[in-house]
Amino acid sequence: MFVDTHMHEMTCSKDSFLKLEEMVEIAREKGLGAICITDHDDMGLKEYAAEYSKKTGFPIFVGIEFFSLQGDIIAFGIEEYPDERISAQDFIDLVKAQGGFCFAAHPFRYNNRGLEENLRTVKGLDGLEVLNGSTSVEACQKAARYAQELGLCTMGSSDCHVPEKVGVCATWFPEEVKTMEEFMQALKKGGMKPAYYEEGANTGGTRVWKWIPEGRILRIDVFRLLYNNSINYIFTFSINNDRIFLYVLIVGMVMERWNHYDYS
C-alpha cells in the first residue's frame, strides 16, 4: 500500500493551492491507498478530513508539520501541539508523551527548515524523509545516508502544495491501513520503504509505483533498484508535470567496480 505522508491543503496551509477533494481525486488516479494532511503548525482540517474520508471511503490521516526552532518535523498520533515555536527536542518529547510518531521532514533542504546536523543530537525521532518530491537530489541523498547511519526508518512523500506534485513520492507500507489506529500501528511496526511514481515510456504507458529497497545505498551515493532485470541508479531526476522519472545512471567507473560492492 502506498501512502503520501506529507501533503498540504489550502485551508490551513496558506501556501498551498490544493483542496482536499482534488487531493483525494488525484491520489486515487495514481493508485495511492491513503493520503496524509500535514499542514504547517496546524491540525485544523482534522474534523473535516474525517468526514470526507467517511463520505468517500478513502483513508485520510491528519498530522502536522511543526516548525521547531531547529527545523520541520512531521508528527502523527497527537492531539496537542504548541502554538509557538519550541525546540526540536521539546517537540519530539511532546509527541512521544502522547504516544505519537515523528520524522524529520526534508532534513537537508536548502531553506533553513531542515534539522540538518541536529539529527545527531536530538533523541526520539522515528524516521527521516529521504524522498521528498519538492527537495533537491543532493539533499535527499544526504538524508538517506543519515537514516542508514542513525538506524531510522525511511519515509517518502510529495510535500505537495500544487496538483502536479500530489503523489510524486510516497511511502510503501507492507500492509493495508484504513483507520488512524491501523496507520499508527503500521508506523510503529516499521518496514516502510520510500517510493516514487512513474508513468511513461519506461512502463509501457502504464502508471506504476516502485519502492526503493531500504539500505541500498552505494558508495557513490545513489540508490539501487532492480527494474526489468537491469540495474538502475536512482536520483538522476527529470520532473515532468505529475511524473517523476528516475533514469538509469551507468558510468564506466561503477561498472568496473561492480564486483567490489556487497549489496546484501
PDB file of C-alpha atoms in Angstrom:
ATOM      1  CA  MET A   1       0.000   0.000   0.000  1.00  0.00           C
ATOM      2  CA  PHE A   2       1.316   3.433  -0.942  1.00  0.00           C
ATOM      3  CA  VAL A   3       0.660   6.489   1.210  1.00  0.00           C
ATOM      4  CA  ASP A   4       1.721  10.081   0.577  1.00  0.00           C
ATOM      5  CA  THR A   5       2.800  11.017   4.095  1.00  0.00           C
ATOM      6  CA  HIS A   6       3.445  14.767   3.765  1.00  0.00           C
ATOM      7  CA  MET A   7       0.886  16.987   1.981  1.00  0.00           C
ATOM      8  CA  HIS A   8      -0.556  20.479   2.371  1.00  0.00           C
ATOM      9  CA  GLU A   9      -4.186  21.560   1.954  1.00  0.00           C
ATOM     10  CA  MET A  10      -5.080  25.200   1.367  1.00  0.00           C
ATOM     11  CA  THR A  11      -7.476  25.662   4.301  1.00  0.00           C
ATOM     12  CA  CYS A  12      -4.734  25.591   6.930  1.00  0.00           C
ATOM     13  CA  SER A  13      -1.582  25.825   4.802  1.00  0.00           C
ATOM     14  CA  LYS A  14      -1.821  29.230   3.196  1.00  0.00           C
ATOM     15  CA  ASP A  15       0.989  28.459   0.751  1.00  0.00           C
ATOM     16  CA  SER A  16      -0.991  25.543  -0.723  1.00  0.00           C
ATOM     17  CA  PHE A  17      -3.206  25.659  -3.817  1.00  0.00           C
ATOM     18  CA  LEU A  18      -4.830  22.295  -3.135  1.00  0.00           C
ATOM     19  CA  LYS A  19      -8.316  21.463  -1.909  1.00  0.00           C
ATOM     20  CA  LEU A  20      -8.880  18.176  -0.134  1.00  0.00           C
ATOM     21  CA  GLU A  21     -11.341  16.965  -2.765  1.00  0.00           C
ATOM     22  CA  GLU A  22      -8.771  17.440  -5.519  1.00  0.00           C
ATOM     23  CA  MET A  23      -6.062  15.741  -3.499  1.00  0.00           C
ATOM     24  CA  VAL A  24      -8.183  12.647  -2.998  1.00  0.00           C
ATOM     25  CA  GLU A  25      -9.142  12.550  -6.670  1.00  0.00           C
ATOM     26  CA  ILE A  26      -5.531  12.721  -7.860  1.00  0.00           C
ATOM     27  CA  ALA A  27      -4.385  10.253  -5.224  1.00  0.00           C
ATOM     28  CA  ARG A  28      -6.938   7.704  -6.377  1.00  0.00           C
ATOM     29  CA  GLU A  29      -5.930   8.196 -10.013  1.00  0.00           C
ATOM     30  CA  LYS A  30      -2.327   7.473  -9.123  1.00  0.00           C
ATOM     31  CA  GLY A  31      -3.131   4.394  -7.110  1.00  0.00           C
ATOM     32  CA  LEU A  32      -2.400   5.717  -3.644  1.00  0.00           C
ATOM     33  CA  GLY A  33      -4.140   3.878  -0.852  1.00  0.00           C
ATOM     34  CA  ALA A  34      -4.306   6.851   1.502  1.00  0.00           C
ATOM     35  CA  ILE A  35      -3.072  10.404   1.980  1.00  0.00           C
ATOM     36  CA  CYS A  36      -1.811  12.393   4.942  1.00  0.00           C
ATOM     37  CA  ILE A  37      -2.591  16.059   5.528  1.00  0.00           C
ATOM     38  CA  THR A  38       0.328  17.616   7.398  1.00  0.00           C
ATOM     39  CA  ASP A  39      -0.319  21.344   7.381  1.00  0.00           C
ATOM     40  CA  HIS A  40       2.103  23.917   8.732  1.00  0.00           C
ATOM     41  CA  ASP A  41       1.773  24.137  12.527  1.00  0.00           C
ATOM     42  CA  ASP A  42      -1.932  23.305  12.299  1.00  0.00           C
ATOM     43  CA  MET A  43      -4.284  20.326  12.517  1.00  0.00           C
ATOM     44  CA  GLY A  44      -7.436  22.331  11.876  1.00  0.00           C
ATOM     45  CA  LEU A  45      -8.558  20.131   8.982  1.00  0.00           C
ATOM     46  CA  LYS A  46      -8.875  17.055  11.160  1.00  0.00           C
ATOM     47  CA  GLU A  47     -12.651  17.089  11.619  1.00  0.00           C
ATOM     48  CA  TYR A  48     -13.492  17.842   8.004  1.00  0.00           C
ATOM     49  CA  ALA A  49     -10.947  15.299   6.763  1.00  0.00           C
ATOM     50  CA  ALA A  50     -12.580  12.618   8.916  1.00  0.00           C
ATOM     51  CA  GLU A  51     -15.996  13.482   7.498  1.00  0.00           C
ATOM     52  CA  TYR A  52     -14.753  13.499   3.923  1.00  0.00           C
ATOM     53  CA  SER A  53     -12.868  10.250   4.424  1.00  0.00           C
ATOM     54  CA  LYS A  54     -16.044   8.586   5.678  1.00  0.00           C
ATOM     55  CA  LYS A  55     -18.038  10.018   2.776  1.00  0.00           C
ATOM     56  CA  THR A  56     -15.594   8.859   0.094  1.00  0.00           C
ATOM     57  CA  GLY A  57     -14.310   5.688   1.718  1.00  0.00           C
ATOM     58  CA  PHE A  58     -10.752   6.915   1.162  1.00  0.00           C
ATOM     59  CA  PRO A  59      -8.385   6.978   4.150  1.00  0.00           C
ATOM     60  CA  ILE A  60      -7.152  10.453   5.135  1.00  0.00           C
ATOM     61  CA  PHE A  61      -4.779  10.754   8.076  1.00  0.00           C
ATOM     62  CA  VAL A  62      -4.164  14.166   9.602  1.00  0.00           C
ATOM     63  CA  GLY A  63      -0.849  15.003  11.231  1.00  0.00           C
ATOM     64  CA  ILE A  64       1.211  18.157  11.428  1.00  0.00           C
ATOM     65  CA  GLU A  65       4.389  19.664  10.041  1.00  0.00           C
ATOM     66  CA  PHE A  66       5.722  21.553  13.019  1.00  0.00           C
ATOM     67  CA  PHE A  67       8.398  24.208  12.502  1.00  0.00           C
ATOM     68  CA  SER A  68      10.609  23.718  15.531  1.00  0.00           C
ATOM     69  CA  LEU A  69      13.466  26.069  16.379  1.00  0.00           C
ATOM     70  CA  GLN A  70      15.797  23.687  14.561  1.00  0.00           C
ATOM     71  CA  GLY A  71      13.601  22.674  11.630  1.00  0.00           C
ATOM     72  CA  ASP A  72      10.445  20.928  10.379  1.00  0.00           C
ATOM     73  CA  ILE A  73       9.179  17.712  11.954  1.00  0.00           C
ATOM     74  CA  ILE A  74       6.195  15.649  10.786  1.00  0.00           C
ATOM     75  CA  ALA A  75       4.121  14.102  13.560  1.00  0.00           C
ATOM     76  CA  PHE A  76       1.122  11.771  13.728  1.00  0.00           C
ATOM     77  CA  GLY A  77      -0.955  10.477  16.595  1.00  0.00           C
ATOM     78  CA  ILE A  78      -1.079  13.632  18.689  1.00  0.00           C
ATOM     79  CA  GLU A  79      -3.949  15.760  19.930  1.00  0.00           C
ATOM     80  CA  GLU A  80      -1.998  18.662  21.401  1.00  0.00           C
ATOM     81  CA  TYR A  81       0.755  20.736  19.841  1.00  0.00           C
ATOM     82  CA  PRO A  82       2.445  24.055  20.700  1.00  0.00           C
ATOM     83  CA  ASP A  83       1.048  27.377  19.485  1.00  0.00           C
ATOM     84  CA  GLU A  84       4.559  28.782  19.280  1.00  0.00           C
ATOM     85  CA  ARG A  85       7.950  27.534  18.138  1.00  0.00           C
ATOM     86  CA  ILE A  86       9.813  25.338  20.590  1.00  0.00           C
ATOM     87  CA  SER A  87      12.990  23.297  20.299  1.00  0.00           C
ATOM     88  CA  ALA A  88      13.030  20.155  18.195  1.00  0.00           C
ATOM     89  CA  GLN A  89      13.778  18.049  21.257  1.00  0.00           C
ATOM     90  CA  ASP A  90      10.897  19.532  23.219  1.00  0.00           C
ATOM     91  CA  PHE A  91       8.510  18.854  20.338  1.00  0.00           C
ATOM     92  CA  ILE A  92       9.746  15.280  19.921  1.00  0.00           C
ATOM     93  CA  ASP A  93       9.306  14.734  23.662  1.00  0.00           C
ATOM     94  CA  LEU A  94       5.764  16.113  23.418  1.00  0.00           C
ATOM     95  CA  VAL A  95       4.963  13.733  20.553  1.00  0.00           C
ATOM     96  CA  LYS A  96       6.371  10.762  22.430  1.00  0.00           C
ATOM     97  CA  ALA A  97       4.473  11.668  25.589  1.00  0.00           C
ATOM     98  CA  GLN A  98       1.257  11.348  23.556  1.00  0.00           C
ATOM     99  CA  GLY A  99       2.249   8.044  22.003  1.00  0.00           C
ATOM    100  CA  GLY A 100       2.862   9.608  18.601  1.00  0.00           C
ATOM    101  CA  PHE A 101       5.247   9.012  15.716  1.00  0.00           C
ATOM    102  CA  CYS A 102       7.527  11.644  14.172  1.00  0.00           C
ATOM    103  CA  PHE A 103      10.061  12.018  11.402  1.00  0.00           C
ATOM    104  CA  ALA A 104      12.282  14.828  10.189  1.00  0.00           C
ATOM    105  CA  ALA A 105      10.942  16.496   7.056  1.00  0.00           C
ATOM    106  CA  HIS A 106      13.422  17.306   4.249  1.00  0.00           C
ATOM    107  CA  PRO A 107      16.278  17.458   6.791  1.00  0.00           C
ATOM    108  CA  PHE A 108      18.819  18.890   4.351  1.00  0.00           C
ATOM    109  CA  ARG A 109      16.704  21.166   2.177  1.00  0.00           C
ATOM    110  CA  TYR A 110      18.449  24.441   1.428  1.00  0.00           C
ATOM    111  CA  ASN A 111      15.922  26.751   3.074  1.00  0.00           C
ATOM    112  CA  ASN A 112      16.921  26.529   6.737  1.00  0.00           C
ATOM    113  CA  ARG A 113      13.870  24.435   7.584  1.00  0.00           C
ATOM    114  CA  GLY A 114      15.603  21.077   7.992  1.00  0.00           C
ATOM    115  CA  LEU A 115      17.123  19.630  11.148  1.00  0.00           C
ATOM    116  CA  GLU A 116      20.435  19.086   9.352  1.00  0.00           C
ATOM    117  CA  GLU A 117      23.228  18.259  11.835  1.00  0.00           C
ATOM    118  CA  ASN A 118      20.764  18.428  14.723  1.00  0.00           C
ATOM    119  CA  LEU A 119      19.800  14.927  13.628  1.00  0.00           C
ATOM    120  CA  ARG A 120      22.853  13.720  15.525  1.00  0.00           C
ATOM    121  CA  THR A 121      21.842  15.325  18.805  1.00  0.00           C
ATOM    122  CA  VAL A 122      18.057  15.011  19.087  1.00  0.00           C
ATOM    123  CA  LYS A 123      16.651  11.875  20.694  1.00  0.00           C
ATOM    124  CA  GLY A 124      13.427  10.080  19.866  1.00  0.00           C
ATOM    125  CA  LEU A 125      12.965  10.651  16.139  1.00  0.00           C
ATOM    126  CA  ASP A 126      11.408   7.635  14.440  1.00  0.00           C
ATOM    127  CA  GLY A 127      12.478   8.351  10.890  1.00  0.00           C
ATOM    128  CA  LEU A 128      13.776  10.638   8.178  1.00  0.00           C
ATOM    129  CA  GLU A 129      12.144  11.786   4.980  1.00  0.00           C
ATOM    130  CA  VAL A 130      14.619  10.534   2.382  1.00  0.00           C
ATOM    131  CA  LEU A 131      12.435  11.061  -0.687  1.00  0.00           C
ATOM    132  CA  ASN A 132      10.741  14.445  -0.879  1.00  0.00           C
ATOM    133  CA  GLY A 133       9.171  15.465  -4.170  1.00  0.00           C
ATOM    134  CA  SER A 134       9.972  19.122  -3.560  1.00  0.00           C
ATOM    135  CA  THR A 135      13.600  18.753  -2.465  1.00  0.00           C
ATOM    136  CA  SER A 136      16.869  18.503  -4.391  1.00  0.00           C
ATOM    137  CA  VAL A 137      18.506  15.225  -5.301  1.00  0.00           C
ATOM    138  CA  GLU A 138      21.574  16.002  -3.211  1.00  0.00           C
ATOM    139  CA  ALA A 139      19.516  16.804  -0.120  1.00  0.00           C
ATOM    140  CA  CYS A 140      17.553  13.547  -0.444  1.00  0.00           C
ATOM    141  CA  GLN A 141      20.742  11.553  -0.877  1.00  0.00           C
ATOM    142  CA  LYS A 142      22.257  13.053   2.253  1.00  0.00           C
ATOM    143  CA  ALA A 143      19.102  12.308   4.238  1.00  0.00           C
ATOM    144  CA  ALA A 144      19.266   8.690   3.091  1.00  0.00           C
ATOM    145  CA  ARG A 145      22.844   8.371   4.294  1.00  0.00           C
ATOM    146  CA  TYR A 146      21.947   9.788   7.701  1.00  0.00           C
ATOM    147  CA  ALA A 147      18.929   7.485   8.016  1.00  0.00           C
ATOM    148  CA  GLN A 148      21.141   4.488   7.418  1.00  0.00           C
ATOM    149  CA  GLU A 149      23.802   5.737   9.811  1.00  0.00           C
ATOM    150  CA  LEU A 150      21.344   6.584  12.592  1.00  0.00           C
ATOM    151  CA  GLY A 151      19.191   3.494  12.125  1.00  0.00           C
ATOM    152  CA  LEU A 152      15.981   5.426  11.430  1.00  0.00           C
ATOM    153  CA  CYS A 153      13.101   4.383   9.211  1.00  0.00           C
ATOM    154  CA  THR A 154      12.969   5.900   5.725  1.00  0.00           C
ATOM    155  CA  MET A 155       9.948   7.838   4.512  1.00  0.00           C
ATOM    156  CA  GLY A 156       8.906   9.157   1.109  1.00  0.00           C
ATOM    157  CA  SER A 157       6.376  11.886   0.372  1.00  0.00           C
ATOM    158  CA  SER A 158       5.485  14.584  -2.110  1.00  0.00           C
ATOM    159  CA  ASP A 159       5.334  17.620   0.197  1.00  0.00           C
ATOM    160  CA  CYS A 160       2.792  18.834  -2.339  1.00  0.00           C
ATOM    161  CA  HIS A 161       1.319  22.320  -2.497  1.00  0.00           C
ATOM    162  CA  VAL A 162       0.102  22.145  -6.132  1.00  0.00           C
ATOM    163  CA  PRO A 163      -1.761  19.444  -8.106  1.00  0.00           C
ATOM    164  CA  GLU A 164       1.282  18.464 -10.179  1.00  0.00           C
ATOM    165  CA  LYS A 165       3.138  17.345  -7.084  1.00  0.00           C
ATOM    166  CA  VAL A 166       0.491  15.140  -5.463  1.00  0.00           C
ATOM    167  CA  GLY A 167       1.901  11.655  -5.047  1.00  0.00           C
ATOM    168  CA  VAL A 168       5.183  12.122  -6.911  1.00  0.00           C
ATOM    169  CA  CYS A 169       6.800  10.355  -3.961  1.00  0.00           C
ATOM    170  CA  ALA A 170       5.221   8.308  -1.200  1.00  0.00           C
ATOM    171  CA  THR A 171       5.835   5.617   1.392  1.00  0.00           C
ATOM    172  CA  TRP A 172       5.151   1.932   0.827  1.00  0.00           C
ATOM    173  CA  PHE A 173       3.533   0.094   3.735  1.00  0.00           C
ATOM    174  CA  PRO A 174       3.676  -3.716   3.863  1.00  0.00           C
ATOM    175  CA  GLU A 175       0.034  -3.934   4.955  1.00  0.00           C
ATOM    176  CA  GLU A 176      -3.252  -2.155   4.304  1.00  0.00           C
ATOM    177  CA  VAL A 177      -4.247   0.597   6.724  1.00  0.00           C
ATOM    178  CA  LYS A 178      -7.734   2.047   6.771  1.00  0.00           C
ATOM    179  CA  THR A 179      -8.033   3.768  10.136  1.00  0.00           C
ATOM    180  CA  MET A 180      -5.813   6.119  12.113  1.00  0.00           C
ATOM    181  CA  GLU A 181      -5.300   3.377  14.674  1.00  0.00           C
ATOM    182  CA  GLU A 182      -4.098   0.976  11.978  1.00  0.00           C
ATOM    183  CA  PHE A 183      -1.910   3.692  10.485  1.00  0.00           C
ATOM    184  CA  MET A 184      -0.209   4.375  13.811  1.00  0.00           C
ATOM    185  CA  GLN A 185       0.313   0.669  14.435  1.00  0.00           C
ATOM    186  CA  ALA A 186       1.895   0.284  10.997  1.00  0.00           C
ATOM    187  CA  LEU A 187       4.192   3.288  11.507  1.00  0.00           C
ATOM    188  CA  LYS A 188       5.440   1.930  14.826  1.00  0.00           C
ATOM    189  CA  LYS A 189       5.819  -1.578  13.458  1.00  0.00           C
ATOM    190  CA  GLY A 190       8.113  -0.312  10.722  1.00  0.00           C
ATOM    191  CA  GLY A 191       9.060  -1.928   7.435  1.00  0.00           C
ATOM    192  CA  MET A 192       8.069   1.096   5.349  1.00  0.00           C
ATOM    193  CA  LYS A 193      10.015   1.977   2.209  1.00  0.00           C
ATOM    194  CA  PRO A 194      10.294   5.228   0.240  1.00  0.00           C
ATOM    195  CA  ALA A 195       8.700   5.063  -3.194  1.00  0.00           C
ATOM    196  CA  TYR A 196       8.335   7.072  -6.379  1.00  0.00           C
ATOM    197  CA  TYR A 197       5.647   7.314  -9.039  1.00  0.00           C
ATOM    198  CA  GLU A 198       6.402   6.630 -12.667  1.00  0.00           C
ATOM    199  CA  GLU A 199       4.336   6.917 -15.804  1.00  0.00           C
ATOM    200  CA  GLY A 200       5.548   6.880 -19.358  1.00  0.00           C
ATOM    201  CA  ALA A 201       7.660   5.052 -21.895  1.00  0.00           C
ATOM    202  CA  ASN A 202       9.580   3.015 -19.320  1.00  0.00           C
ATOM    203  CA  THR A 203       6.345   1.448 -18.099  1.00  0.00           C
ATOM    204  CA  GLY A 204       4.592   0.931 -21.428  1.00  0.00           C
ATOM    205  CA  GLY A 205       2.360   3.921 -20.769  1.00  0.00           C
ATOM    206  CA  THR A 206       1.006   2.476 -17.545  1.00  0.00           C
ATOM    207  CA  ARG A 207       1.197   4.024 -14.105  1.00  0.00           C
ATOM    208  CA  VAL A 208       3.291   2.155 -11.603  1.00  0.00           C
ATOM    209  CA  TRP A 209       4.710   2.583  -8.135  1.00  0.00           C
ATOM    210  CA  LYS A 210       8.217   1.409  -7.317  1.00  0.00           C
ATOM    211  CA  TRP A 211       9.577   1.161  -3.826  1.00  0.00           C
ATOM    212  CA  ILE A 212      13.239   1.562  -3.078  1.00  0.00           C
ATOM    213  CA  PRO A 213      14.877  -1.202  -1.031  1.00  0.00           C
ATOM    214  CA  GLU A 214      15.904   0.118   2.368  1.00  0.00           C
ATOM    215  CA  GLY A 215      19.627   0.352   2.952  1.00  0.00           C
ATOM    216  CA  ARG A 216      20.554   0.058  -0.723  1.00  0.00           C
ATOM    217  CA  ILE A 217      22.969   2.964  -0.690  1.00  0.00           C
ATOM    218  CA  LEU A 218      26.095   2.724  -2.811  1.00  0.00           C
ATOM    219  CA  ARG A 219      29.393   4.353  -2.050  1.00  0.00           C
ATOM    220  CA  ILE A 220      28.822   6.692  -4.983  1.00  0.00           C
ATOM    221  CA  ASP A 221      25.799   7.946  -3.053  1.00  0.00           C
ATOM    222  CA  VAL A 222      22.949   6.707  -5.212  1.00  0.00           C
ATOM    223  CA  PHE A 223      20.201   4.179  -4.706  1.00  0.00           C
ATOM    224  CA  ARG A 224      19.863   0.900  -6.498  1.00  0.00           C
ATOM    225  CA  LEU A 225      16.648  -0.680  -7.727  1.00  0.00           C
ATOM    226  CA  LEU A 226      16.094  -3.800  -9.778  1.00  0.00           C
ATOM    227  CA  TYR A 227      13.912  -2.919 -12.726  1.00  0.00           C
ATOM    228  CA  ASN A 228      13.313  -5.015 -15.841  1.00  0.00           C
ATOM    229  CA  ASN A 229      16.256  -7.220 -14.857  1.00  0.00           C
ATOM    230  CA  SER A 230      18.688  -4.345 -15.099  1.00  0.00           C
ATOM    231  CA  ILE A 231      20.308  -2.166 -12.505  1.00  0.00           C
ATOM    232  CA  ASN A 232      19.028   1.363 -12.147  1.00  0.00           C
ATOM    233  CA  TYR A 233      20.960   4.012 -10.315  1.00  0.00           C
ATOM    234  CA  ILE A 234      18.395   6.342  -8.902  1.00  0.00           C
ATOM    235  CA  PHE A 235      18.365  10.037  -8.105  1.00  0.00           C
ATOM    236  CA  THR A 236      19.005  11.463 -11.534  1.00  0.00           C
ATOM    237  CA  PHE A 237      15.703  13.326 -11.674  1.00  0.00           C
ATOM    238  CA  SER A 238      13.626  14.611 -14.529  1.00  0.00           C
ATOM    239  CA  ILE A 239      10.259  16.005 -13.433  1.00  0.00           C
ATOM    240  CA  ASN A 240       7.508  16.447 -15.986  1.00  0.00           C
ATOM    241  CA  ASN A 241       4.125  17.572 -14.679  1.00  0.00           C
ATOM    242  CA  ASP A 242       2.866  14.875 -12.283  1.00  0.00           C
ATOM    243  CA  ARG A 243       5.509  12.348 -13.247  1.00  0.00           C
ATOM    244  CA  ILE A 244       8.886  11.560 -11.812  1.00  0.00           C
ATOM    245  CA  PHE A 245      11.289   9.579 -13.913  1.00  0.00           C
ATOM    246  CA  LEU A 246      14.313   8.171 -12.173  1.00  0.00           C
ATOM    247  CA  TYR A 247      16.653   7.407 -15.020  1.00  0.00           C
ATOM    248  CA  VAL A 248      19.459   4.947 -15.298  1.00  0.00           C
ATOM    249  CA  LEU A 249      22.880   6.329 -14.496  1.00  0.00           C
ATOM    250  CA  ILE A 250      25.567   3.869 -15.513  1.00  0.00           C
ATOM    251  CA  VAL A 251      29.124   5.104 -15.649  1.00  0.00           C
ATOM    252  CA  GLY A 252      32.256   3.188 -16.507  1.00  0.00           C
ATOM    253  CA  MET A 253      33.694   3.520 -13.042  1.00  0.00           C
ATOM    254  CA  VAL A 254      30.646   1.911 -11.451  1.00  0.00           C
ATOM    255  CA  MET A 255      30.556  -0.968 -13.884  1.00  0.00           C
ATOM    256  CA  GLU A 256      34.255  -1.628 -13.408  1.00  0.00           C
ATOM    257  CA  ARG A 257      33.887  -1.704  -9.646  1.00  0.00           C
ATOM    258  CA  TRP A 258      30.569  -3.555  -9.536  1.00  0.00           C
ATOM    259  CA  ASN A 259      32.040  -6.789  -8.256  1.00  0.00           C
ATOM    260  CA  HIS A 260      33.750  -4.978  -5.410  1.00  0.00           C
ATOM    261  CA  TYR A 261      30.486  -3.974  -3.678  1.00  0.00           C
ATOM    262  CA  ASP A 262      28.346  -6.056  -1.388  1.00  0.00           C
ATOM    263  CA  TYR A 263      24.638  -5.253  -1.796  1.00  0.00           C
ATOM    264  CA  SER A 264      23.285  -7.866   0.579  1.00  0.00           C
TER     265      SER A 264
END
